[in-house]
Each structure stands twice: as structure tokens, then as C-alpha cells.
């Protein structure tokens, strides 16, 4: 017997065998049980979600010899013939290959004849949107009033191409895409009955690769079984689909959490050697960042279906919420711009470097929770990295732990070389000295008349280039070429820190200095142009100063006011609160002042966002502004007094009304109305500050 693919072998034959599409099955089952049958049904949805399957089950329900029922017997001749695809009264039409109006007329010519075997003659037209306009027009009248023994079942993946006249004559059902969770659950059931071992992680790769299509998932499962020789393993599925091993994605996330650009680029290089699809890599990284964001917001919502919940939670603690959101947005933008890059690898590397370079300052130093409170225990990313590497050691393409010993040494040599080139004193000090051309440092400094301390040790006399502190600013001094510096004087960096140039050098001491062969040409900087302030500039400066002084006086006056329910909207302007917290505080009203305790009310909508950290920050800003020590409590309750937001809105309405009245009373506007019958566009009036 020839092999039958899983998509055909496990095609549901009854409504109870269907997975998903409960909203469609509920309507059809109730219609069948109550004998409320429509003459035309239209099933829409993407490929592989069950359009043709539901249509065949419905045809079986209509023609079962046991009667019209939502649960056909499946054993009578009609049910058997429909299952085997040879029922004479079920006419399946492929509209993609029969688009001409002549084909439609041939179908309509046979509509008038009674069914041969079954109760109804069922026309199943698949991909109905491929019919021509003439075919649709020929079908309209029959579709609107078909004979009682005819039922039309239409299926399409593109309902937008159907004329409105066709849509209005059909009972339309929109089928939804399958979720990866539902696909994985169904694959477990099928593979369990087929006695095929499978890794759950591999099934999740298949479920996500199917993109909502159950038929695609079953086809990919067939391919994975053949690829793995009867077994479904995560590595085999990843290799078959061209996706990236999850261990590599976690290593990449760890490198981003540590802001380790070298590790991230090395990982990209390793994956490029295996011809990885960087578009899929970015998609996997976005999926992981999404799970990390969920772990930071609601840790209990992270599923452990792939056995990596602990790793996701560890990464969630290692990154700040701002960093996670930034990474998600940068990854989305990078995935969109990846086709525009010269090559996918460079686009991937630039995306990772953006994540690291634009990271919030200090986010790796101290991981924070979503509320802004520092975590008590810093996560051990090194342990997580070892765990991922050990887990991936069984893979067909082993994960090589990143070794930075050689790269670190090379980077160190490069940094020292750069520092030597940028700092001539350190270079001259470290260079080998010649007895014939060099003199001890003590003799040179003694000739200059400046005492120096003897070096304590060889290490202390050779500080690193980063520790040299030049005691003067050399930004404005002319550049002196290195060839005019005498090689006879090795300048010592510690000595430079202690040398103080005297105001007047004696003549005898001046003679000991080495005169360069080429005179140093000192370029005098051009004098900066003198900018004279005009009268207009002076007036603007004075006006800005007056406004600033008025604002300061207003704030001082507001702070001096007694805090009460009526004065709270005014005092709010003196509190330096910004961002989301400003919006939350502006929608509160002061209900009571009980000694040092302030009780504020907020409505339910804003109270859901008013967390404990917001209340603490609000109390700090309020006490700092008013120089008090109030205990602030914000609770949900009725708004009985005017809030700062309501006051701002009221003042804006008053100013707008004043502007409208001013326009209405303006004599020029009135003259225009009388002369030209002009009208004022009220929406264009804006009050001027």
C-alpha cells in the first residue's frame, strides 16, 4: 500500500475531530440541529486552516442516510463515498482552472436536475475568487435563488476579490489562523498515535514555521520525519528549516546583556560560517526579547514549554526594561532594513552594535525591575553561559565557548601601541636608552633647577598611558613635529607631573637646554571677531530675564500658599514633576490634610497605573518643592475637587473663548463679513501666549 501523507491521512472527518475554528463549528452545528440551513456558505481564511475540510464535513452532514445531523454516522454509503471522494452528488469545482464563463454555464445547466444518490446536490467551489467577472454575473441569479435540492459551498483565500453581490448572497464564515500552541498540541496527538518520538522543542519550531496553517505544519512534520530518519529532533528541524539553534540565540542575548560587542560579532562570524539565515536569526532574537519583556512585566506568564524558562528569567533580571524595549525596537527596524544592507551579515552586525551602543547608561551595572527598584541579587550570566554551552555540547554543530585570551592580548597590544603613538613622553621613557646620546633624568632635572622624587620601583616609574596627567591644556598650542624634539632628553612621565615651570629661568640654566636644529614656528591664533550686541538683542535678553524672574517669583509665591483642596491645582505648578508621573499627579485631587498626611484621590483609570514607586517619587518631589515632610497617600476615589488637569483644561477653554470673542469683535473681521460675506473658521482660532 502506498504511503499517505499526514495532511491527508489525518484530515478530520467529523466536527468533533476539528482543531480550532470553534466559532464556525458552533454556528454550523446549531444550524444543523435546528434545521436552519442556508443555501450558500462562504468559507474564507488563509491556506491550510480547514475551509475545504469543513465544507466536506458539512456535505456529509447534509447527505448522511441517518438524516440531517451535526454528527453523521460515517458508516453509510453516502458518508463512505464522501470520505473517499467519489460521491456523485458532491461536485467539487476548482475555480482556478475553470475560470471561463462557459465552465460556469455548464455547471448551472445541471443545477436544475435532482440529486442522484444523496439528499442534496452540493457544489463545492474552491478558490472562488479566481472566477472571471462574467462567471460571477452568470452565477448571481442561481446563487440567490437555487433549487431546494442544491447547496453552494464556496471557499476562498482572498475574499476582497469577490464582488459585493456574491458576498451578500452567502453566509460568510472567516476562519482564523492556528496558534503555535494549538499546532504543537495537535502534532503531539498525531505523533503519539503514529509512534514517532519527537522533541517538544522541535515541535515548537515546526509550529512557528507553519505560520498558522495546520496543513503546512503536517507537511513540515512529514519532512522532519524523513530528515531525522523516523525521529523529530530540535537540531534536525532547525537544520532543515534553516533556523538558528536556540543556544546561539541565548548566547547572543547574553553578549547584548553584557554589552560585549566582541562576543556578539564573534558569534555572528561563527554562524555565518554555517550559512545561517540572518533574517530568521533576527526573528528568533525578537521572539526571545519578547519573552524577556513578558518575564519582566509578569514573570508567571512565561511558559516553560521549551524548557528555557529559567534562562529567560535570568536574562530578564540582567537587563533593564528600557534596554529590552530598545533592543526590541532596534531588532524590528533591523529586520525591516536587512534587505537594504550590502550583505545580510553586515546588516545583522550593525543591528547588534546599535543595541549595544544605544543602551541606557549603566544598564549593565545594575539590573532594575520594571518598577525601578534595584534587584537585590545580580544574576549570574557566566553560569547561564556555561549552562547554555554545556546544553549545546550534544549538538551536531557544537557551540564553541568564546575565548577572548588571544583577542584580549591583541586588543591590549593595540591599545598600548595607540597610547605610545599618542603620548610621546611615555614612548621615549619605554624606549631603550643609549649611553652616548641620553642622560640620566636626575641630571636633566637638576640642570633645570627643579627637584624630583626618586622613583620607588620600576613599575611605579612606568605608569600606563591612561594614568599620565598632563598639568596643562595643550588644545590651543601649535603642533610641533616629532623630528624637532631632541632625542637626547628622555622625558619622564612622573617627572612631568611634578615639574613646575618657573616664571623666570636664569641665563646659566637656559644654556643647559638643548636648542633644536629647526626653530619652532609659533603660530599666533587670529583674534576672535568682536560681536557687539544690538539694541534688539539686548531687549530680547532683558525680556527673557524678566520672564525668568517672573516665573521664579510665581513659583516662590505658590510654594508659600497654604496646601488645601482648592489650592492644590495651583501648587501643582511649583512641583518639578515630568513624564508619565506628571500626567498621573495632574489627575488627582487633594481630599484631606490630616497633620502631616496628605490624602489624594484618583480615578480608576489612572489608579491602575499609579504604582507604589510612583507614589514614593511623588512624595519626594512634593516634599522637596514645599520643604516639608508629608506622608502622601494616593487612593482610588471620587474626584470631588478640581484637579490640576481640569484646571489646565478650564484655563485653555477660557483663553480660547477670549480669542474667539476678540476675533468676533475685531472691526476688520466685521468689515470683511459685511463686504465679502466672509466666514470665520472657528477651528483655526488659537490663543496666543
mmCIF file of C-alpha atoms in Angstrom, residues 552-564 567 570-571 574 625-628 630:
data_model
loop_
_atom_site.group_PDB
_atom_site.id
_atom_site.type_symbol
_atom_site.label_atom_id
_atom_site.label_comp_id
_atom_site.label_asym_id
_atom_site.label_seq_id
_atom_site.Cartn_x
_atom_site.Cartn_y
_atom_site.Cartn_z
ATOM 1 C CA UNK A 552 10.692 82.275 39.784
ATOM 2 C CA UNK A 553 8.561 84.764 41.712
ATOM 3 C CA UNK A 554 5.424 82.845 40.765
ATOM 4 C CA UNK A 555 6.909 79.552 41.967
ATOM 5 C CA UNK A 556 8.015 81.181 45.219
ATOM 6 C CA UNK A 557 4.514 82.575 45.689
ATOM 7 C CA UNK A 558 2.912 79.185 45.009
ATOM 8 C CA UNK A 559 5.199 77.440 47.494
ATOM 9 C CA UNK A 560 4.204 79.941 50.163
ATOM 10 C CA UNK A 561 0.482 79.146 49.748
ATOM 11 C CA UNK A 562 -1.299 77.015 52.301
ATOM 12 C CA UNK A 563 -1.878 73.493 50.993
ATOM 13 C CA UNK A 564 -5.591 72.733 50.656
ATOM 14 C CA UNK A 567 -5.030 75.471 46.278
ATOM 15 C CA UNK A 570 -2.084 75.962 41.793
ATOM 16 C CA UNK A 571 0.658 74.424 43.948
ATOM 17 C CA UNK A 574 5.551 74.508 41.532
ATOM 18 C CA UNK A 625 9.403 71.548 46.473
ATOM 19 C CA UNK A 626 7.495 72.592 49.609
ATOM 20 C CA UNK A 627 10.355 71.877 52.044
ATOM 21 C CA UNK A 628 8.050 69.710 54.150
ATOM 22 C CA UNK A 630 4.384 64.992 54.283
#
